[in-house]
Amino acid sequence: MNELNVYPEVTPGAKHMNAVSCGLKTFQSIHARTFSIGVEALGPVNLKGRNLLTLKDFNADEIKHLLWVSADIKHRIKHEKQYLPLLQGKSIAMIFEKRSTRTRISTETGFALLGGHPCFLTSQDIHLGVNESSTDTARVLSGLCDIVLARVNSHTTLDELVKDASIPIVNGLSDQYHPIQILADFLTLQEHYGSLSGLTVSWIGDGNNVLHSFMMTAAKLGVHLRVATPKGYDPDNSILQEAKKLSKQHGTQLLLTSDPVEAARGSNVLVTDTWVSMGQEEEKKQRIKDFHGYQITMQTAKVAKPDWTFLHCLPRKQEEVDDQVFYSSRSLVFPEAENRKWTIMGVMVSLLTNYTPQIRLPRF
């Protein structure tokens, strides 16, 4: 076990606790908390025209602003039944080198709901970097659309698009980061716990792109991060070094271990992801062997805090988390999936307009 930047534990206050017993045999429902409104204020934030390749490039106030806009749009459209054509007359090019359910549906429906026009482009429609260079593609799309969301095999493709595009580029997933997933995760946790600062998130699984995005975001929101990965499946070292700096800067804990139980100990949130990502199918047999003991079960949750919850970005395989956890009242996976829509809408509105949220700033 390697513990990094250890500070005295900041235990979430009563607002993070739910008066529910988590006995070995007693398992009662935890009801989502109402959306909490805070009194904190953000500094000046203007994200119009920015790219979103990684949340490493966004400071704490900017990330909170994205979550605030997302919560506001969700409230106004879903709960108040308002019509908000904030992106009327605008179009988005959606480049997908990898298949997707949540990223495609959330972006297409969300952009259209805001009055815009989504254009879906697969590798059969646009041979990015093959029939046409990334440079030329970026320039062409800049003249035809207002924003690009690209779900790509290599993060370098995004870097190439940004270099020559004159419109915002959004990372819909790359081999290094998955920032729009993490925004949905933190909106889900804010809605459930009422605030984020002081929570402890435990990642149990592969040192992949989703973990990398957690590492670039958690400390900025005051969230402690405990990570368990099998040996040989560690997060990228350069990203780990940046996470250490962020943890020290924001006074949070960062724990790195190969023991899933140690990572889960004292945690509010248990998180995992697929063990075999797209493009790693040939490694499946070896990976399942190497990840033995990493399945999240009720046994894992015994060492977590009484108010523990579970997240998974989906799609899920049973070897990663058993049915008892996945379909329990502690599982937030389906609200998490829905929030992919509201957060991508928040991102698009923030990068394309000067929109000011109408609800008060939530408590972060």
PDB file of N, CA, C and O in Angstrom, residues 43-91:
ATOM      1  N   GLY A  43     -15.851  32.664  -8.299  1.00  0.00           N
ATOM      2  CA  GLY A  43     -15.216  33.792  -8.942  1.00  0.00           C
ATOM      3  C   GLY A  43     -15.756  33.945 -10.358  1.00  0.00           C
ATOM      4  O   GLY A  43     -16.551  33.129 -10.822  1.00  0.00           O
ATOM      5  N   PRO A  44     -15.346  34.993 -11.075  1.00  0.00           N
ATOM      6  CA  PRO A  44     -15.819  35.191 -12.449  1.00  0.00           C
ATOM      7  C   PRO A  44     -15.468  33.976 -13.316  1.00  0.00           C
ATOM      8  O   PRO A  44     -14.331  33.517 -13.326  1.00  0.00           O
ATOM      9  N   VAL A  45     -16.462  33.435 -14.013  1.00  0.00           N
ATOM     10  CA  VAL A  45     -16.251  32.277 -14.875  1.00  0.00           C
ATOM     11  C   VAL A  45     -16.865  32.562 -16.235  1.00  0.00           C
ATOM     12  O   VAL A  45     -18.045  32.882 -16.342  1.00  0.00           O
ATOM     13  N   ASN A  46     -16.065  32.448 -17.279  1.00  0.00           N
ATOM     14  CA  ASN A  46     -16.543  32.579 -18.648  1.00  0.00           C
ATOM     15  C   ASN A  46     -15.894  31.470 -19.474  1.00  0.00           C
ATOM     16  O   ASN A  46     -14.701  31.510 -19.748  1.00  0.00           O
ATOM     17  N   LEU A  47     -16.687  30.477 -19.840  1.00  0.00           N
ATOM     18  CA  LEU A  47     -16.162  29.314 -20.542  1.00  0.00           C
ATOM     19  C   LEU A  47     -16.473  29.331 -22.039  1.00  0.00           C
ATOM     20  O   LEU A  47     -16.100  28.399 -22.752  1.00  0.00           O
ATOM     21  N   LYS A  48     -17.126  30.372 -22.504  1.00  0.00           N
ATOM     22  CA  LYS A  48     -17.501  30.434 -23.911  1.00  0.00           C
ATOM     23  C   LYS A  48     -16.264  30.366 -24.808  1.00  0.00           C
ATOM     24  O   LYS A  48     -15.300  31.105 -24.615  1.00  0.00           O
ATOM     25  N   GLY A  49     -16.299  29.446 -25.758  1.00  0.00           N
ATOM     26  CA  GLY A  49     -15.189  29.294 -26.694  1.00  0.00           C
ATOM     27  C   GLY A  49     -14.108  28.342 -26.243  1.00  0.00           C
ATOM     28  O   GLY A  49     -13.185  28.048 -27.013  1.00  0.00           O
ATOM     29  N   ARG A  50     -14.197  27.840 -25.002  1.00  0.00           N
ATOM     30  CA  ARG A  50     -13.173  26.931 -24.483  1.00  0.00           C
ATOM     31  C   ARG A  50     -13.330  25.530 -25.076  1.00  0.00           C
ATOM     32  O   ARG A  50     -14.409  25.113 -25.499  1.00  0.00           O
ATOM     33  N   ASN A  51     -12.226  24.776 -25.063  1.00  0.00           N
ATOM     34  CA  ASN A  51     -12.251  23.355 -25.367  1.00  0.00           C
ATOM     35  C   ASN A  51     -12.380  22.585 -24.058  1.00  0.00           C
ATOM     36  O   ASN A  51     -11.995  23.080 -22.999  1.00  0.00           O
ATOM     37  N   LEU A  52     -12.900  21.363 -24.144  1.00  0.00           N
ATOM     38  CA  LEU A  52     -12.945  20.480 -22.978  1.00  0.00           C
ATOM     39  C   LEU A  52     -12.349  19.136 -23.377  1.00  0.00           C
ATOM     40  O   LEU A  52     -13.047  18.240 -23.835  1.00  0.00           O
ATOM     41  N   LEU A  53     -11.030  19.025 -23.216  1.00  0.00           N
ATOM     42  CA  LEU A  53     -10.349  17.761 -23.486  1.00  0.00           C
ATOM     43  C   LEU A  53     -10.111  16.987 -22.205  1.00  0.00           C
ATOM     44  O   LEU A  53     -10.130  15.762 -22.198  1.00  0.00           O
ATOM     45  N   THR A  54      -9.855  17.713 -21.131  1.00  0.00           N
ATOM     46  CA  THR A  54      -9.633  17.121 -19.817  1.00  0.00           C
ATOM     47  C   THR A  54      -9.955  18.151 -18.750  1.00  0.00           C
ATOM     48  O   THR A  54      -9.710  19.352 -18.939  1.00  0.00           O
ATOM     49  N   LEU A  55     -10.489  17.695 -17.636  1.00  0.00           N
ATOM     50  CA  LEU A  55     -10.786  18.608 -16.532  1.00  0.00           C
ATOM     51  C   LEU A  55      -9.522  19.050 -15.813  1.00  0.00           C
ATOM     52  O   LEU A  55      -9.586  19.898 -14.919  1.00  0.00           O
ATOM     53  N   LYS A  56      -8.393  18.522 -16.211  1.00  0.00           N
ATOM     54  CA  LYS A  56      -7.105  19.032 -15.729  1.00  0.00           C
ATOM     55  C   LYS A  56      -6.973  20.507 -16.076  1.00  0.00           C
ATOM     56  O   LYS A  56      -6.347  21.282 -15.338  1.00  0.00           O
ATOM     57  N   ASP A  57      -7.575  20.921 -17.194  1.00  0.00           N
ATOM     58  CA  ASP A  57      -7.456  22.294 -17.682  1.00  0.00           C
ATOM     59  C   ASP A  57      -8.457  23.253 -17.037  1.00  0.00           C
ATOM     60  O   ASP A  57      -8.470  24.442 -17.367  1.00  0.00           O
ATOM     61  N   PHE A  58      -9.301  22.744 -16.130  1.00  0.00           N
ATOM     62  CA  PHE A  58     -10.340  23.565 -15.510  1.00  0.00           C
ATOM     63  C   PHE A  58     -10.098  23.668 -14.009  1.00  0.00           C
ATOM     64  O   PHE A  58      -9.800  22.667 -13.354  1.00  0.00           O
ATOM     65  N   ASN A  59     -10.224  24.876 -13.476  1.00  0.00           N
ATOM     66  CA  ASN A  59     -10.032  25.048 -12.036  1.00  0.00           C
ATOM     67  C   ASN A  59     -11.312  24.709 -11.281  1.00  0.00           C
ATOM     68  O   ASN A  59     -12.346  24.383 -11.877  1.00  0.00           O
ATOM     69  N   ALA A  60     -11.261  24.794  -9.967  1.00  0.00           N
ATOM     70  CA  ALA A  60     -12.389  24.390  -9.136  1.00  0.00           C
ATOM     71  C   ALA A  60     -13.651  25.188  -9.459  1.00  0.00           C
ATOM     72  O   ALA A  60     -14.748  24.617  -9.597  1.00  0.00           O
ATOM     73  N   ASP A  61     -13.539  26.504  -9.574  1.00  0.00           N
ATOM     74  CA  ASP A  61     -14.715  27.327  -9.851  1.00  0.00           C
ATOM     75  C   ASP A  61     -15.313  27.010 -11.216  1.00  0.00           C
ATOM     76  O   ASP A  61     -16.536  27.029 -11.389  1.00  0.00           O
ATOM     77  N   GLU A  62     -14.461  26.712 -12.185  1.00  0.00           N
ATOM     78  CA  GLU A  62     -14.965  26.400 -13.527  1.00  0.00           C
ATOM     79  C   GLU A  62     -15.711  25.067 -13.543  1.00  0.00           C
ATOM     80  O   GLU A  62     -16.744  24.933 -14.213  1.00  0.00           O
ATOM     81  N   ILE A  63     -15.207  24.090 -12.810  1.00  0.00           N
ATOM     82  CA  ILE A  63     -15.897  22.800 -12.719  1.00  0.00           C
ATOM     83  C   ILE A  63     -17.219  22.963 -11.988  1.00  0.00           C
ATOM     84  O   ILE A  63     -18.253  22.424 -12.411  1.00  0.00           O
ATOM     85  N   LYS A  64     -17.215  23.722 -10.911  1.00  0.00           N
ATOM     86  CA  LYS A  64     -18.460  23.970 -10.178  1.00  0.00           C
ATOM     87  C   LYS A  64     -19.463  24.713 -11.058  1.00  0.00           C
ATOM     88  O   LYS A  64     -20.670  24.451 -10.995  1.00  0.00           O
ATOM     89  N   HIS A  65     -18.974  25.629 -11.877  1.00  0.00           N
ATOM     90  CA  HIS A  65     -19.861  26.357 -12.782  1.00  0.00           C
ATOM     91  C   HIS A  65     -20.524  25.400 -13.769  1.00  0.00           C
ATOM     92  O   HIS A  65     -21.737  25.506 -14.043  1.00  0.00           O
ATOM     93  N   LEU A  66     -19.756  24.468 -14.325  1.00  0.00           N
ATOM     94  CA  LEU A  66     -20.324  23.481 -15.246  1.00  0.00           C
ATOM     95  C   LEU A  66     -21.412  22.656 -14.560  1.00  0.00           C
ATOM     96  O   LEU A  66     -22.473  22.385 -15.138  1.00  0.00           O
ATOM     97  N   LEU A  67     -21.171  22.256 -13.326  1.00  0.00           N
ATOM     98  CA  LEU A  67     -22.161  21.490 -12.575  1.00  0.00           C
ATOM     99  C   LEU A  67     -23.391  22.334 -12.256  1.00  0.00           C
ATOM    100  O   LEU A  67     -24.528  21.836 -12.282  1.00  0.00           O
ATOM    101  N   TRP A  68     -23.160  23.601 -11.965  1.00  0.00           N
ATOM    102  CA  TRP A  68     -24.263  24.525 -11.657  1.00  0.00           C
ATOM    103  C   TRP A  68     -25.165  24.710 -12.881  1.00  0.00           C
ATOM    104  O   TRP A  68     -26.394  24.626 -12.782  1.00  0.00           O
ATOM    105  N   VAL A  69     -24.558  24.960 -14.028  1.00  0.00           N
ATOM    106  CA  VAL A  69     -25.337  25.121 -15.261  1.00  0.00           C
ATOM    107  C   VAL A  69     -26.111  23.840 -15.564  1.00  0.00           C
ATOM    108  O   VAL A  69     -27.287  23.875 -15.944  1.00  0.00           O
ATOM    109  N   SER A  70     -25.469  22.694 -15.371  1.00  0.00           N
ATOM    110  CA  SER A  70     -26.131  21.415 -15.623  1.00  0.00           C
ATOM    111  C   SER A  70     -27.332  21.225 -14.711  1.00  0.00           C
ATOM    112  O   SER A  70     -28.413  20.802 -15.150  1.00  0.00           O
ATOM    113  N   ALA A  71     -27.145  21.514 -13.426  1.00  0.00           N
ATOM    114  CA  ALA A  71     -28.245  21.391 -12.464  1.00  0.00           C
ATOM    115  C   ALA A  71     -29.376  22.349 -12.804  1.00  0.00           C
ATOM    116  O   ALA A  71     -30.568  22.010 -12.670  1.00  0.00           O
ATOM    117  N   ASP A  72     -29.025  23.540 -13.237  1.00  0.00           N
ATOM    118  CA  ASP A  72     -30.020  24.551 -13.592  1.00  0.00           C
ATOM    119  C   ASP A  72     -30.852  24.105 -14.789  1.00  0.00           C
ATOM    120  O   ASP A  72     -32.091  24.184 -14.774  1.00  0.00           O
ATOM    121  N   ILE A  73     -30.188  23.615 -15.823  1.00  0.00           N
ATOM    122  CA  ILE A  73     -30.896  23.161 -17.025  1.00  0.00           C
ATOM    123  C   ILE A  73     -31.795  21.976 -16.691  1.00  0.00           C
ATOM    124  O   ILE A  73     -32.942  21.895 -17.152  1.00  0.00           O
ATOM    125  N   LYS A  74     -31.297  21.062 -15.873  1.00  0.00           N
ATOM    126  CA  LYS A  74     -32.101  19.905 -15.463  1.00  0.00           C
ATOM    127  C   LYS A  74     -33.349  20.373 -14.712  1.00  0.00           C
ATOM    128  O   LYS A  74     -34.457  19.872 -14.964  1.00  0.00           O
ATOM    129  N   HIS A  75     -33.160  21.305 -13.802  1.00  0.00           N
ATOM    130  CA  HIS A  75     -34.288  21.802 -13.012  1.00  0.00           C
ATOM    131  C   HIS A  75     -35.323  22.478 -13.907  1.00  0.00           C
ATOM    132  O   HIS A  75     -36.534  22.213 -13.799  1.00  0.00           O
ATOM    133  N   ARG A  76     -34.883  23.324 -14.794  1.00  0.00           N
ATOM    134  CA  ARG A  76     -35.806  24.112 -15.606  1.00  0.00           C
ATOM    135  C   ARG A  76     -36.544  23.261 -16.638  1.00  0.00           C
ATOM    136  O   ARG A  76     -37.736  23.456 -16.868  1.00  0.00           O
ATOM    137  N   ILE A  77     -35.838  22.300 -17.228  1.00  0.00           N
ATOM    138  CA  ILE A  77     -36.473  21.489 -18.269  1.00  0.00           C
ATOM    139  C   ILE A  77     -37.227  20.303 -17.684  1.00  0.00           C
ATOM    140  O   ILE A  77     -38.395  20.071 -18.009  1.00  0.00           O
ATOM    141  N   LYS A  78     -36.575  19.541 -16.812  1.00  0.00           N
ATOM    142  CA  LYS A  78     -37.203  18.323 -16.291  1.00  0.00           C
ATOM    143  C   LYS A  78     -38.287  18.616 -15.260  1.00  0.00           C
ATOM    144  O   LYS A  78     -39.371  18.014 -15.309  1.00  0.00           O
ATOM    145  N   HIS A  79     -38.000  19.510 -14.337  1.00  0.00           N
ATOM    146  CA  HIS A  79     -38.923  19.735 -13.223  1.00  0.00           C
ATOM    147  C   HIS A  79     -39.900  20.883 -13.472  1.00  0.00           C
ATOM    148  O   HIS A  79     -41.067  20.805 -13.087  1.00  0.00           O
ATOM    149  N   GLU A  80     -39.435  21.951 -14.105  1.00  0.00           N
ATOM    150  CA  GLU A  80     -40.310  23.094 -14.381  1.00  0.00           C
ATOM    151  C   GLU A  80     -40.985  23.007 -15.744  1.00  0.00           C
ATOM    152  O   GLU A  80     -41.829  23.847 -16.070  1.00  0.00           O
ATOM    153  N   LYS A  81     -40.582  22.015 -16.553  1.00  0.00           N
ATOM    154  CA  LYS A  81     -41.183  21.784 -17.880  1.00  0.00           C
ATOM    155  C   LYS A  81     -41.056  22.999 -18.794  1.00  0.00           C
ATOM    156  O   LYS A  81     -41.948  23.303 -19.593  1.00  0.00           O
ATOM    157  N   GLN A  82     -39.937  23.709 -18.663  1.00  0.00           N
ATOM    158  CA  GLN A  82     -39.724  24.886 -19.501  1.00  0.00           C
ATOM    159  C   GLN A  82     -39.099  24.496 -20.838  1.00  0.00           C
ATOM    160  O   GLN A  82     -38.412  23.481 -20.954  1.00  0.00           O
ATOM    161  N   TYR A  83     -39.349  25.303 -21.828  1.00  0.00           N
ATOM    162  CA  TYR A  83     -38.711  25.144 -23.139  1.00  0.00           C
ATOM    163  C   TYR A  83     -37.537  26.106 -23.205  1.00  0.00           C
ATOM    164  O   TYR A  83     -37.712  27.316 -23.057  1.00  0.00           O
ATOM    165  N   LEU A  84     -36.339  25.590 -23.405  1.00  0.00           N
ATOM    166  CA  LEU A  84     -35.131  26.414 -23.386  1.00  0.00           C
ATOM    167  C   LEU A  84     -34.346  26.231 -24.680  1.00  0.00           C
ATOM    168  O   LEU A  84     -33.407  25.431 -24.739  1.00  0.00           O
ATOM    169  N   PRO A  85     -34.669  26.953 -25.722  1.00  0.00           N
ATOM    170  CA  PRO A  85     -33.937  26.830 -26.993  1.00  0.00           C
ATOM    171  C   PRO A  85     -32.625  27.617 -26.979  1.00  0.00           C
ATOM    172  O   PRO A  85     -32.384  28.484 -27.834  1.00  0.00           O
ATOM    173  N   LEU A  86     -31.790  27.303 -26.008  1.00  0.00           N
ATOM    174  CA  LEU A  86     -30.549  28.071 -25.826  1.00  0.00           C
ATOM    175  C   LEU A  86     -29.560  27.878 -26.967  1.00  0.00           C
ATOM    176  O   LEU A  86     -28.666  28.703 -27.161  1.00  0.00           O
ATOM    177  N   LEU A  87     -29.692  26.772 -27.711  1.00  0.00           N
ATOM    178  CA  LEU A  87     -28.757  26.480 -28.802  1.00  0.00           C
ATOM    179  C   LEU A  87     -29.460  26.499 -30.159  1.00  0.00           C
ATOM    180  O   LEU A  87     -28.978  25.884 -31.120  1.00  0.00           O
ATOM    181  N   GLN A  88     -30.566  27.210 -30.236  1.00  0.00           N
ATOM    182  CA  GLN A  88     -31.296  27.294 -31.496  1.00  0.00           C
ATOM    183  C   GLN A  88     -30.416  27.874 -32.592  1.00  0.00           C
ATOM    184  O   GLN A  88     -29.727  28.875 -32.392  1.00  0.00           O
ATOM    185  N   GLY A  89     -30.414  27.226 -33.756  1.00  0.00           N
ATOM    186  CA  GLY A  89     -29.603  27.691 -34.877  1.00  0.00           C
ATOM    187  C   GLY A  89     -28.183  27.183 -34.856  1.00  0.00           C
ATOM    188  O   GLY A  89     -27.400  27.495 -35.761  1.00  0.00           O
ATOM    189  N   LYS A  90     -27.811  26.395 -33.833  1.00  0.00           N
ATOM    190  CA  LYS A  90     -26.448  25.876 -33.736  1.00  0.00           C
ATOM    191  C   LYS A  90     -26.430  24.375 -34.062  1.00  0.00           C
ATOM    192  O   LYS A  90     -27.444  23.676 -33.932  1.00  0.00           O
ATOM    193  N   SER A  91     -25.268  23.892 -34.484  1.00  0.00           N
ATOM    194  CA  SER A  91     -25.125  22.478 -34.828  1.00  0.00           C
ATOM    195  C   SER A  91     -23.857  21.912 -34.209  1.00  0.00           C
ATOM    196  O   SER A  91     -22.896  22.633 -33.944  1.00  0.00           O
TER     197      SER A  91
END
